[in-house]
Amino acid sequence: MPHDTPLIATIVAGLGLAFVFGALANRFRIPPLVGYLVAGVLVGPNTPGFVADAGLANELAEIGVILLMFGVGLHFSLKDLLSVRAIAVPGAIVQIGFATLLGVGLAWMLGWSMGAGVVFGLALSVASTVVLLRALQERRLIETERGRIAVGWLIVEDLAMVLALVLLPALAGVLGGQEQADVHANGLLSLPASYGIWGVVGITLAKVAAFVVIMLVVGRRVIPWILHYVAHTGSRELFRLSVLAIALGVAFGAAKLFGVSLALGAFFAGMIMSESELSHRAAEESLPLRDAFSVLFFVSVGMLFDPFSLFSNGLPILATLAIIVIGKSLAAFVIVVAFGYPVATALMISASLAQIGEFSFILAELGVGLKLLPEQGRDLILAGAILSIVLNPLMFLVIDWMKPWLEARAARTAPPADAKPVGPATEPGQVASVASASKEDGPPPKTALAGHAILIGYGRVGSLVGAALKEAAQPFLVIEDADKTLARLKADGIETVAGNAANAEVFAAANPEGARRLILAIPNAFEAGQIVLRARAANPSINVVARAHSDAEVEHLKGLGADTVIMGEREIARGIVEEVLGHKPSATEPSAA
Ligand code: AMP
């Protein structure tokens, strides 16, 4: 090699091996993230062979966190965020408190100090942004009420950790560690211990508030203006660049100047952008980078892990894992149910938070640096993180399996089923949450329709199809999963099944056996393909019309059994030709060239 290139080597080894092991995992029907973690262990210092630069891998992973939270922000409005505060704030606080207590308990059994227990417990109490968001995205839950609660909860945890990170150095002396104000290199984040505890808390909260206010007042005007300006230059490259520059710039500025976490900063940048009409394009522009960097997150976690510690530390690791997976889940479940939400919501939130990740590592490092946490504590946190991340997809399977049983129990003991969740989520006029409440009460009820059409998706395409079917007085229903669209369907008086159509229970509720026709008006051909297979299995004679955006997608969907596939771009060309020449084009197929 002509010169030393650690960054390139880390990216290449990280992405390359993650791809190989991700594909292998997929082959064996294991979630790909397990493959990414294995790739990380292999390029990490604890296994022989090539060793990537852990510091660089970590920083690259942070970019993944920024882009993920930015993407989530793009789907959120301030109203969405405020609508879940009544459950997210107490929920996160109770869960953090409970997990910390359990952590202190385990620390005591291991003979550690009180301070060690507090750091350890706090580290076990916060979930990983990357793991949670990817789980929600995979299941198309971000735009549902459950998803919003989980994201709101995550944001409260994030804020609590920002506080913990500035408080620990100030409190280290009291907790029996080494008093030291500038242990972590977070620039302006560290405050002199002389301010006292309340001073440190006050200043930190004031900085967070200042950041939020500046974003809501200045950012809200400036960011949409920049986007509009750039969009009008007509340069796609500049538009992409502006989106990235804003997301990364705001996140970094938030962290450096205001002591807010990178994730929170990025979330706000996204939320501000979501108010601009260009937000959809902004979201799409950041997708490919986001996926690549969030893969590097798992690789960097794998790198930290020493597989041999599993043997030397077996029992304490199991106890740590139990706190993360069982203890935290129980606390979250109990509080969500206590707030009057359905069992299904509580289970989903418990499962998505039953893991730990990046913040836990930062806390562990800080704790060791302050001589609060013994090295063993950091090893336990790392092992607990990797195991809980691997087990997380399994948690979602477990809740699917537990749901019917718990719901039956809840039905026997609970007040009448129409009791709605308390708190602002149920204020009258909030149609969206009413629509989603019904979809979270176990499997959706089966439709009474037969000989009908099932229309999937009610966006730009589906809503026009639906209007035409309604006008032609054809019986049909719509499967849709976005809360806001569900509210519109309700207003239009159209029968709906709420949820992801790729989900077996949701799809079955539309009575595919009795349906005459299936119309797929969703843009994702992979999802559509899965639904076609399911429909064919339920009803071999159902007529399937699907939507596609490329010739390859047309092939894919026809191969899986769709009768007719309408290719969007071809229809657009037809419309244009008709407009220009005044008649329909004779050639409907593209030329072979
Ligand atoms: P558009 O691309 O504007 O036609 O919008 C597509 C619509 O389909 C959106 O309203 C999505 O929420 C909805 N959608 C996409 N995928 C699914 C799915 N798997 N299940 C239910 N609805 C979906």
Coordinates of C-alpha atoms and ligand atoms in Angstrom, one line a residue:
M1 CA 0.0 0.0 0.0
P2 CA 1.5 3.4 -0.9
H3 CA 0.4 5.0 2.3
D4 CA -1.6 4.3 5.4
T5 CA -5.3 4.6 4.8
P6 CA -7.1 3.5 8.0
L7 CA -10.4 5.2 7.2
I8 CA -10.7 3.5 3.8
A9 CA -9.6 0.2 5.3
T10 CA -12.2 0.5 8.0
I11 CA -15.0 1.4 5.7
V12 CA -14.1 -1.3 3.1
A13 CA -13.6 -4.1 5.7
G14 CA -16.7 -3.0 7.6
L15 CA -19.1 -2.8 4.7
G16 CA -17.6 -5.7 2.8
L17 CA -17.7 -8.2 5.7
A18 CA -21.1 -6.9 6.8
F19 CA -22.4 -7.6 3.4
V20 CA -21.0 -11.2 3.3
F21 CA -22.2 -12.1 6.8
G22 CA -25.5 -10.2 6.4
A23 CA -26.2 -12.2 3.2
L24 CA -25.2 -15.4 5.0
A25 CA -27.5 -14.6 7.9
N26 CA -30.3 -13.9 5.5
R27 CA -29.7 -17.2 3.8
F28 CA -30.3 -19.0 7.2
R29 CA -33.3 -16.8 7.9
I30 CA -31.5 -15.0 10.8
P31 CA -31.9 -11.2 10.9
P32 CA -29.0 -9.6 8.9
L33 CA -27.9 -7.4 11.8
V34 CA -26.6 -10.6 13.5
G35 CA -24.3 -10.9 10.4
Y36 CA -23.2 -7.3 10.8
L37 CA -22.3 -7.9 14.4
V38 CA -20.3 -11.0 13.5
A39 CA -18.4 -9.0 10.9
G40 CA -17.6 -6.5 13.6
V41 CA -16.3 -9.2 15.9
L42 CA -14.1 -10.5 13.1
V43 CA -12.5 -7.1 12.3
G44 CA -12.3 -6.2 16.0
P45 CA -9.2 -6.5 18.2
N46 CA -10.4 -9.6 20.0
T47 CA -10.1 -11.9 17.1
P48 CA -7.0 -12.6 15.1
G49 CA -6.4 -11.1 11.6
F50 CA -7.1 -7.7 10.3
V51 CA -8.0 -5.1 13.0
A52 CA -10.0 -2.1 11.9
D53 CA -9.8 1.3 13.7
A54 CA -12.4 1.2 16.4
G55 CA -12.4 4.9 16.9
L56 CA -13.1 5.6 13.3
A57 CA -15.7 2.8 13.1
N58 CA -17.4 4.5 16.1
E59 CA -17.5 7.9 14.4
L60 CA -18.8 6.5 11.2
A61 CA -21.6 4.8 13.3
E62 CA -22.5 8.2 14.7
I63 CA -23.2 9.4 11.2
G64 CA -25.6 6.5 10.9
V65 CA -27.3 7.6 14.1
I66 CA -27.6 11.2 12.8
L67 CA -29.1 10.2 9.5
L68 CA -31.5 7.7 11.1
M69 CA -32.8 10.3 13.6
F70 CA -33.0 12.9 10.8
G71 CA -35.1 10.5 8.8
V72 CA -37.5 10.0 11.7
G73 CA -37.7 13.7 12.3
L74 CA -38.9 14.0 8.7
H75 CA -41.9 12.0 9.6
F76 CA -42.7 14.0 12.7
S77 CA -44.3 17.3 13.4
L78 CA -44.1 19.1 16.7
K79 CA -47.7 18.3 17.3
D80 CA -47.0 14.6 16.9
L81 CA -44.2 14.9 19.4
L82 CA -46.3 16.8 22.0
S83 CA -49.3 14.4 21.5
V84 CA -47.3 11.5 23.1
R85 CA -45.7 13.4 26.0
A86 CA -48.3 12.3 28.5
I87 CA -47.1 8.7 28.2
A88 CA -43.5 9.1 26.9
V89 CA -42.3 11.3 29.8
P90 CA -43.5 9.3 32.8
G91 CA -42.9 6.0 30.9
A92 CA -39.2 6.8 30.2
I93 CA -38.6 8.1 33.7
V94 CA -40.2 5.1 35.4
Q95 CA -38.3 2.7 33.2
I96 CA -35.0 4.4 33.7
G97 CA -35.6 4.4 37.5
F98 CA -36.6 0.8 37.6
A99 CA -33.6 -0.4 35.4
T100 CA -31.2 1.7 37.5
L101 CA -32.6 0.1 40.7
L102 CA -32.0 -3.4 39.2
G103 CA -28.5 -2.3 38.1
V104 CA -27.7 -1.1 41.6
G105 CA -29.0 -4.4 42.9
L106 CA -26.8 -6.5 40.6
A107 CA -23.8 -4.2 41.4
W108 CA -24.3 -4.8 45.1
M109 CA -24.3 -8.5 44.6
L110 CA -21.1 -8.2 42.6
G111 CA -19.6 -6.2 45.5
W112 CA -19.2 -2.9 43.6
S113 CA -19.7 0.5 45.0
M114 CA -23.0 2.5 45.0
G115 CA -21.6 4.8 42.3
A116 CA -20.7 1.8 40.1
G117 CA -24.3 0.6 40.5
V118 CA -25.8 3.9 39.4
V119 CA -23.6 4.2 36.3
F120 CA -24.2 0.5 35.5
G121 CA -28.0 0.8 36.0
L122 CA -28.2 4.0 33.9
A123 CA -26.3 2.3 31.1
L124 CA -28.7 -0.6 31.1
S125 CA -31.7 1.8 31.1
V126 CA -31.3 3.5 27.7
A127 CA -32.2 1.8 24.4
S128 CA -30.2 2.2 21.2
T129 CA -31.6 4.6 18.7
V130 CA -30.3 2.6 15.7
V131 CA -31.8 -0.7 16.9
L132 CA -35.1 0.8 17.8
L133 CA -35.6 2.8 14.7
R134 CA -34.6 0.0 12.4
A135 CA -37.0 -2.3 14.1
L136 CA -39.8 0.2 13.7
Q137 CA -39.0 0.9 10.1
E138 CA -38.8 -2.7 9.2
R139 CA -42.3 -3.2 10.5
R140 CA -43.6 0.1 9.1
L141 CA -44.6 1.3 12.5
I142 CA -43.0 4.8 12.5
E143 CA -46.1 6.5 11.3
T144 CA -48.4 4.8 13.8
E145 CA -49.4 5.9 17.3
R146 CA -47.3 3.1 18.8
G147 CA -44.3 4.2 16.8
R148 CA -44.7 7.8 17.9
I149 CA -44.9 6.8 21.5
A150 CA -41.7 4.7 21.1
V151 CA -39.9 7.6 19.4
G152 CA -41.1 10.1 22.0
W153 CA -39.9 7.7 24.7
L154 CA -36.5 7.4 23.1
I155 CA -36.2 11.2 23.0
V156 CA -36.9 11.5 26.7
E157 CA -34.3 8.8 27.4
D158 CA -31.9 10.7 25.2
L159 CA -32.4 13.9 27.2
A160 CA -32.0 12.0 30.4
M161 CA -28.7 10.7 29.2
V162 CA -27.5 14.1 28.2
L163 CA -28.1 15.1 31.8
A164 CA -26.4 12.0 33.1
L165 CA -23.3 12.7 31.0
V166 CA -22.9 16.2 32.4
L167 CA -23.9 15.2 36.0
L168 CA -21.7 12.2 36.4
P169 CA -18.4 14.1 36.3
A170 CA -19.8 16.6 38.8
L171 CA -21.1 13.9 41.1
A172 CA -18.2 11.5 40.8
G173 CA -16.6 12.7 44.1
V174 CA -19.9 12.1 46.0
L175 CA -20.4 8.7 44.4
G176 CA -16.9 7.5 45.4
G177 CA -15.1 8.0 42.2
Q178 CA -12.5 10.5 41.0
E179 CA -13.7 14.1 40.9
Q180 CA -12.8 15.4 37.5
A181 CA -14.7 17.9 35.3
D182 CA -13.1 17.4 31.9
V183 CA -12.9 13.7 31.6
H184 CA -14.7 13.3 28.3
A185 CA -13.7 15.4 25.4
N186 CA -17.1 16.9 24.6
G187 CA -15.9 20.4 24.2
L188 CA -18.3 22.8 25.8
L189 CA -20.3 20.0 27.2
S190 CA -18.2 19.6 30.3
L191 CA -18.9 22.1 33.0
P192 CA -16.7 23.0 35.9
A193 CA -17.7 21.1 39.1
S194 CA -17.7 24.3 41.0
Y195 CA -21.1 25.2 39.6
G196 CA -22.6 22.6 41.9
I197 CA -25.1 20.0 41.0
W198 CA -28.1 22.3 40.5
G199 CA -26.0 24.7 38.6
V200 CA -24.9 22.0 36.2
V201 CA -28.5 20.8 35.8
G202 CA -29.8 24.3 35.2
I203 CA -27.1 25.2 32.7
T204 CA -27.6 22.0 30.8
L205 CA -31.4 22.4 30.6
A206 CA -31.0 26.0 29.6
K207 CA -28.7 25.0 26.8
V208 CA -31.1 22.4 25.6
A209 CA -34.0 24.9 25.7
A210 CA -31.9 27.5 23.9
F211 CA -31.3 25.0 21.1
V212 CA -34.9 24.1 20.8
V213 CA -36.0 27.7 20.7
I214 CA -33.4 28.7 18.1
M215 CA -34.5 25.7 16.0
L216 CA -38.2 26.6 16.3
V217 CA -37.7 30.3 15.7
V218 CA -34.7 30.7 13.4
G219 CA -34.3 27.2 11.9
R220 CA -38.0 27.1 11.0
R221 CA -37.6 30.1 8.7
V222 CA -34.1 29.6 7.5
I223 CA -34.1 25.9 6.7
P224 CA -37.1 25.8 4.4
W225 CA -35.8 29.0 2.7
I226 CA -32.5 27.3 1.9
L227 CA -34.3 24.2 0.6
H228 CA -36.5 26.2 -1.7
Y229 CA -33.6 28.2 -2.9
V230 CA -31.6 25.1 -3.7
A231 CA -34.5 23.4 -5.3
H232 CA -34.9 26.3 -7.7
T233 CA -31.4 26.1 -8.9
G234 CA -32.5 22.8 -10.5
S235 CA -29.3 21.0 -9.4
R236 CA -30.0 17.6 -7.8
E237 CA -26.5 17.4 -6.6
L238 CA -26.8 20.7 -4.7
F239 CA -30.1 19.6 -3.3
R240 CA -28.7 16.4 -1.9
L241 CA -25.8 18.3 -0.6
S242 CA -28.0 20.9 1.1
V243 CA -30.0 18.1 2.9
L244 CA -26.9 16.4 4.1
A245 CA -25.2 19.6 5.1
I246 CA -28.2 20.7 7.1
A247 CA -28.7 17.3 8.8
L248 CA -25.1 16.9 9.8
G249 CA -24.5 20.6 10.5
V250 CA -27.4 21.0 12.8
A251 CA -26.6 17.7 14.7
F252 CA -23.0 18.7 15.1
G253 CA -23.7 22.2 16.1
A254 CA -26.3 21.0 18.6
A255 CA -23.7 18.7 20.2
K256 CA -20.8 21.2 20.2
L257 CA -22.5 24.4 21.0
F258 CA -25.5 23.3 23.1
G259 CA -24.5 20.0 24.6
V260 CA -27.5 18.3 23.1
S261 CA -26.9 14.8 21.7
L262 CA -26.2 14.4 18.0
A263 CA -29.3 12.3 17.7
L264 CA -31.5 14.9 19.2
G265 CA -30.0 17.6 17.0
A266 CA -30.6 15.6 13.9
F267 CA -34.2 14.8 14.9
F268 CA -34.9 18.5 15.2
A269 CA -33.3 19.3 11.9
G270 CA -35.6 16.6 10.3
M271 CA -38.7 17.8 12.2
I272 CA -38.2 21.4 10.9
M273 CA -37.7 20.1 7.4
S274 CA -40.9 18.0 7.6
E275 CA -42.9 21.2 7.5
S276 CA -41.6 22.0 4.1
E277 CA -43.2 20.5 1.1
L278 CA -39.9 19.3 -0.2
S279 CA -39.5 17.0 2.8
H280 CA -40.3 13.9 0.9
R281 CA -37.5 14.5 -1.5
A282 CA -35.2 15.3 1.3
A283 CA -36.1 12.0 2.9
E284 CA -35.4 10.1 -0.2
E285 CA -32.1 11.8 -0.7
S286 CA -30.7 10.7 2.6
L287 CA -31.9 7.1 2.5
P288 CA -29.0 5.2 0.8
L289 CA -26.4 6.9 3.0
R290 CA -28.5 6.2 6.1
D291 CA -28.6 2.5 5.4
A292 CA -24.9 2.2 4.8
F293 CA -23.9 4.0 7.9
S294 CA -26.4 2.3 10.2
V295 CA -24.8 -1.0 9.1
L296 CA -21.5 0.4 10.3
F297 CA -23.1 1.0 13.7
F298 CA -23.6 -2.8 14.1
V299 CA -20.0 -3.5 12.9
S300 CA -18.6 -1.0 15.4
V301 CA -20.6 -2.6 18.3
G302 CA -19.3 -6.0 17.2
M303 CA -15.7 -4.7 17.3
L304 CA -16.0 -3.8 20.9
F305 CA -17.1 -7.3 21.9
D306 CA -14.8 -9.9 23.3
P307 CA -16.4 -13.3 22.6
F308 CA -14.2 -15.0 25.3
S309 CA -15.7 -12.8 28.0
L310 CA -18.9 -14.9 27.7
F311 CA -17.0 -17.8 29.3
S312 CA -15.3 -15.9 32.0
N313 CA -18.3 -13.8 33.0
G314 CA -21.2 -16.2 32.3
L315 CA -23.5 -15.7 35.2
P316 CA -23.2 -11.9 35.6
I317 CA -23.8 -11.5 31.9
L318 CA -27.0 -13.5 32.1
A319 CA -28.2 -11.3 35.0
T320 CA -27.3 -8.2 33.0
L321 CA -29.2 -9.5 30.0
A322 CA -32.2 -10.4 32.2
I323 CA -32.3 -6.8 33.4
I324 CA -32.3 -5.4 29.9
V325 CA -34.7 -7.9 28.3
I326 CA -37.0 -8.8 31.1
G327 CA -36.7 -6.1 33.8
K328 CA -37.0 -3.2 31.4
S329 CA -39.8 -4.8 29.4
L330 CA -41.9 -5.5 32.4
A331 CA -41.5 -1.9 33.6
A332 CA -42.5 -0.5 30.2
F333 CA -45.4 -2.9 29.8
V334 CA -46.9 -2.1 33.2
I335 CA -46.7 1.6 32.8
V336 CA -48.1 1.7 29.2
V337 CA -51.0 -0.5 30.3
A338 CA -51.5 1.6 33.4
F339 CA -52.0 4.5 31.2
G340 CA -54.9 2.8 29.5
Y341 CA -53.3 1.8 26.2
P342 CA -54.1 -1.6 24.6
V343 CA -52.0 -4.6 25.4
A344 CA -50.6 -4.7 21.8
T345 CA -49.2 -1.2 22.2
A346 CA -47.6 -2.0 25.5
L347 CA -46.0 -5.2 24.1
M348 CA -44.7 -3.4 21.1
I349 CA -43.1 -0.6 23.1
S350 CA -41.6 -3.1 25.6
A351 CA -40.0 -5.1 22.8
S352 CA -38.6 -2.2 21.0
L353 CA -36.9 -0.8 24.1
A354 CA -35.6 -4.2 25.4
Q355 CA -32.0 -3.6 24.2
I356 CA -29.1 -1.2 24.8
G357 CA -26.5 0.3 22.6
E358 CA -24.5 3.4 21.8
F359 CA -25.4 5.6 24.8
S360 CA -24.6 2.7 27.2
F361 CA -21.1 2.5 25.8
I362 CA -20.5 6.2 26.2
L363 CA -21.7 6.0 29.8
A364 CA -19.6 2.9 30.5
E365 CA -16.5 4.6 29.2
L366 CA -17.2 7.7 31.2
G367 CA -17.8 5.6 34.3
V368 CA -14.5 3.7 33.9
G369 CA -12.7 7.0 33.2
L370 CA -14.1 8.5 36.4
K371 CA -13.0 5.4 38.3
L372 CA -16.6 4.8 39.2
L373 CA -17.3 1.7 37.2
P374 CA -14.9 -1.3 37.4
E375 CA -13.7 -2.7 34.0
Q376 CA -15.9 -5.7 34.6
G377 CA -18.9 -3.4 34.5
R378 CA -17.9 -2.2 31.0
D379 CA -17.5 -5.8 29.8
L380 CA -20.9 -6.7 31.2
I381 CA -22.5 -3.7 29.4
L382 CA -20.9 -4.6 26.1
A383 CA -21.9 -8.3 26.3
G384 CA -25.4 -7.2 27.4
A385 CA -25.7 -4.9 24.5
I386 CA -24.6 -7.3 21.8
L387 CA -26.8 -10.1 23.2
S388 CA -29.8 -7.9 23.6
I389 CA -29.4 -6.6 20.0
V390 CA -29.2 -10.1 18.7
L391 CA -32.3 -11.2 20.7
N392 CA -34.3 -8.1 19.8
P393 CA -35.9 -9.5 16.6
L394 CA -36.8 -12.5 18.7
M395 CA -38.6 -10.3 21.2
F396 CA -40.9 -9.2 18.5
L397 CA -41.7 -12.8 17.8
V398 CA -42.3 -13.5 21.4
I399 CA -44.8 -10.6 21.7
D400 CA -46.7 -11.9 18.8
W401 CA -47.0 -15.2 20.6
M402 CA -47.9 -13.7 23.9
K403 CA -50.4 -11.2 22.6
P404 CA -53.5 -13.4 22.4
W405 CA -52.9 -14.8 25.8
L406 CA -52.4 -11.4 27.5
E407 CA -55.3 -9.9 25.6
A408 CA -57.6 -12.6 26.8
R409 CA -56.5 -12.0 30.4
A410 CA -56.9 -8.2 30.0
A411 CA -60.4 -8.7 28.6
R412 CA -61.4 -10.7 31.7
T413 CA -60.1 -8.1 34.2
A414 CA -60.3 -4.8 32.4
P415 CA -63.2 -2.3 32.1
P416 CA -65.3 -2.3 28.9
A417 CA -63.3 -2.6 25.7
D418 CA -64.3 0.8 24.5
A419 CA -62.3 2.5 27.3
K420 CA -59.9 4.7 25.4
P421 CA -56.4 5.6 26.4
V422 CA -56.2 8.6 28.7
G423 CA -54.0 11.6 28.2
P424 CA -53.9 14.0 25.3
A425 CA -53.8 11.2 22.8
T426 CA -57.6 10.9 23.2
E427 CA -58.7 14.5 23.1
P428 CA -61.7 14.8 20.9
G429 CA -60.9 15.9 17.4
Q430 CA -57.7 13.8 17.2
V431 CA -59.0 11.5 14.6
A432 CA -55.7 9.9 13.9
S433 CA -55.3 8.4 17.3
V434 CA -58.8 7.1 17.4
A435 CA -58.2 5.4 14.0
S436 CA -55.0 3.9 15.3
A437 CA -56.4 2.8 18.7
S438 CA -58.8 0.5 16.8
K439 CA -55.9 -1.0 14.9
E440 CA -54.0 -1.7 18.0
D441 CA -56.7 -3.7 19.8
G442 CA -55.5 -7.1 18.6
P443 CA -56.2 -8.4 15.2
P444 CA -58.5 -6.3 13.1
P445 CA -62.1 -7.6 12.8
K446 CA -62.8 -9.4 9.5
T447 CA -64.8 -7.6 6.9
A448 CA -68.4 -8.6 6.0
L449 CA -67.7 -7.8 2.3
A450 CA -67.6 -10.5 -0.3
G451 CA -67.1 -10.3 -4.1
H452 CA -65.3 -7.0 -3.3
A453 CA -62.1 -5.4 -4.4
I454 CA -59.2 -5.0 -1.9
L455 CA -57.3 -1.8 -2.5
I456 CA -53.9 -1.5 -0.8
G457 CA -52.6 2.0 -0.2
Y458 CA -54.5 5.2 -0.4
G459 CA -51.8 7.7 -1.4
R460 CA -51.4 9.5 -4.7
V461 CA -52.4 6.5 -6.7
G462 CA -54.8 4.6 -4.4
S463 CA -57.0 7.6 -3.5
L464 CA -57.8 8.2 -7.2
V465 CA -58.5 4.5 -7.7
G466 CA -60.7 4.5 -4.6
A467 CA -62.7 7.6 -5.8
A468 CA -63.4 5.9 -9.1
L469 CA -64.5 2.6 -7.5
K470 CA -66.8 4.6 -5.2
E471 CA -68.3 6.4 -8.1
A472 CA -68.8 3.2 -10.0
A473 CA -70.6 1.8 -6.9
Q474 CA -68.2 -1.1 -6.7
P475 CA -67.8 -2.8 -3.3
F476 CA -64.3 -2.3 -2.0
L477 CA -62.2 -1.7 1.1
V478 CA -58.8 -0.2 1.7
I479 CA -55.8 -1.5 3.6
E480 CA -53.7 1.4 4.7
D481 CA -51.2 1.9 7.6
A482 CA -50.4 5.6 7.9
D483 CA -52.5 7.3 10.6
K484 CA -53.1 10.5 8.7
T485 CA -54.4 8.7 5.6
L486 CA -56.6 6.5 7.8
A487 CA -58.2 9.6 9.2
R488 CA -58.9 10.8 5.6
L489 CA -60.4 7.4 4.7
K490 CA -62.7 7.7 7.7
A491 CA -63.8 11.1 6.6
D492 CA -64.5 9.8 3.1
G493 CA -66.7 7.1 4.7
I494 CA -64.7 4.2 3.1
E495 CA -64.4 0.8 4.8
T496 CA -60.8 0.3 5.9
V497 CA -58.5 -2.3 7.5
A498 CA -55.7 -0.5 9.4
G499 CA -52.3 -1.9 9.3
N500 CA -49.4 -3.1 7.2
A501 CA -51.0 -5.2 4.3
A502 CA -47.9 -7.4 4.3
N503 CA -48.9 -8.6 7.8
A504 CA -50.9 -11.9 7.6
E505 CA -53.5 -10.9 10.2
V506 CA -54.2 -7.6 8.6
F507 CA -54.5 -9.0 5.2
A508 CA -56.8 -11.8 6.3
A509 CA -59.2 -9.3 7.8
A510 CA -59.8 -8.0 4.2
N511 CA -61.3 -11.4 3.4
P512 CA -59.1 -12.3 0.4
E513 CA -60.8 -15.7 0.0
G514 CA -64.1 -14.0 -0.8
A515 CA -62.6 -11.1 -2.8
R516 CA -62.9 -10.7 -6.5
R517 CA -59.9 -8.4 -7.1
L518 CA -56.8 -7.2 -5.4
I519 CA -55.4 -3.8 -6.4
L520 CA -51.9 -3.0 -5.1
A521 CA -51.4 0.8 -5.1
I522 CA -48.3 0.9 -3.0
P523 CA -44.9 1.9 -4.4
N524 CA -42.7 -0.8 -2.9
A525 CA -42.6 -3.8 -5.3
F526 CA -40.9 -6.1 -2.7
E527 CA -43.8 -5.6 -0.3
A528 CA -46.3 -5.8 -3.1
G529 CA -44.8 -9.1 -4.2
Q530 CA -45.1 -10.6 -0.7
I531 CA -48.8 -9.6 -0.7
V532 CA -49.4 -11.1 -4.1
L533 CA -48.0 -14.4 -2.9
R534 CA -50.3 -14.3 0.2
A535 CA -53.4 -13.4 -1.9
R536 CA -52.7 -16.3 -4.4
A537 CA -52.4 -18.7 -1.5
A538 CA -55.7 -17.6 -0.1
N539 CA -57.6 -17.3 -3.4
P540 CA -56.1 -18.8 -6.6
S541 CA -58.8 -17.1 -8.8
I542 CA -58.4 -13.6 -7.4
N543 CA -57.6 -11.0 -10.1
V544 CA -54.4 -9.0 -9.2
V545 CA -53.6 -5.6 -10.5
A546 CA -50.4 -4.1 -9.3
R547 CA -48.3 -0.9 -9.6
A548 CA -44.7 -0.8 -10.6
H549 CA -42.0 1.8 -11.5
S550 CA -39.6 -0.2 -13.7
D551 CA -39.6 -3.0 -16.1
A552 CA -37.7 -5.1 -13.6
E553 CA -40.5 -4.6 -11.0
V554 CA -43.1 -5.5 -13.7
E555 CA -41.2 -8.8 -14.2
H556 CA -40.9 -9.5 -10.5
L557 CA -44.6 -9.0 -9.8
K558 CA -45.8 -10.9 -12.8
G559 CA -43.4 -13.7 -11.8
L560 CA -45.1 -13.9 -8.4
G561 CA -48.6 -14.1 -10.0
A562 CA -49.9 -10.6 -10.6
D563 CA -52.3 -10.6 -13.6
T564 CA -51.8 -7.0 -14.7
V565 CA -49.0 -4.7 -13.7
I566 CA -49.3 -1.1 -14.5
M567 CA -45.9 0.7 -14.9
G568 CA -46.2 4.2 -13.7
E569 CA -43.6 5.8 -16.0
R570 CA -45.1 4.1 -19.1
E571 CA -48.5 5.6 -18.2
I572 CA -47.0 9.0 -17.7
A573 CA -45.4 8.8 -21.2
R574 CA -48.8 7.8 -22.6
G575 CA -50.4 10.8 -21.0
I576 CA -47.8 13.1 -22.4
V577 CA -48.0 11.6 -25.9
E578 CA -51.8 12.0 -25.8
E579 CA -51.5 15.6 -24.7
V580 CA -48.9 16.4 -27.4
L581 CA -50.3 14.5 -30.4
G582 CA -54.0 14.5 -29.4
H583 CA -54.4 10.8 -29.6
K584 CA -53.4 7.7 -27.7
P585 CA -50.0 6.3 -28.7
S586 CA -50.2 3.1 -30.8
A587 CA -47.1 1.6 -29.1
T588 CA -47.8 0.7 -25.5
E589 CA -44.7 -1.4 -25.0
P590 CA -41.3 0.3 -25.0
S591 CA -39.1 -0.5 -27.9
A592 CA -36.6 -3.3 -27.4
A593 CA -33.7 -0.8 -27.5
Ligands
AMP1 P1 -48.5 6.9 -2.9 O1 -47.1 6.4 -3.2 O2 -48.6 8.4 -2.7 O3 -49.5 6.3 -3.8 O4 -48.8 6.4 -1.4 C1 -48.8 5.0 -1.1 C2 -49.7 4.8 0.1 O5 -49.7 3.4 0.5 C3 -49.3 5.5 1.4 O6 -50.4 6.1 1.9 C4 -48.8 4.4 2.3 O7 -49.1 4.7 3.7 C5 -49.5 3.2 1.9 N1 -48.8 1.9 2.1 C6 -47.5 1.7 1.6 N2 -47.2 0.4 1.9 C7 -48.2 -0.1 2.6 C8 -48.4 -1.4 3.2 N3 -47.5 -2.4 3.2 N4 -49.6 -1.6 3.9 C9 -50.5 -0.6 3.9 N5 -50.4 0.6 3.3 C10 -49.2 0.9 2.7

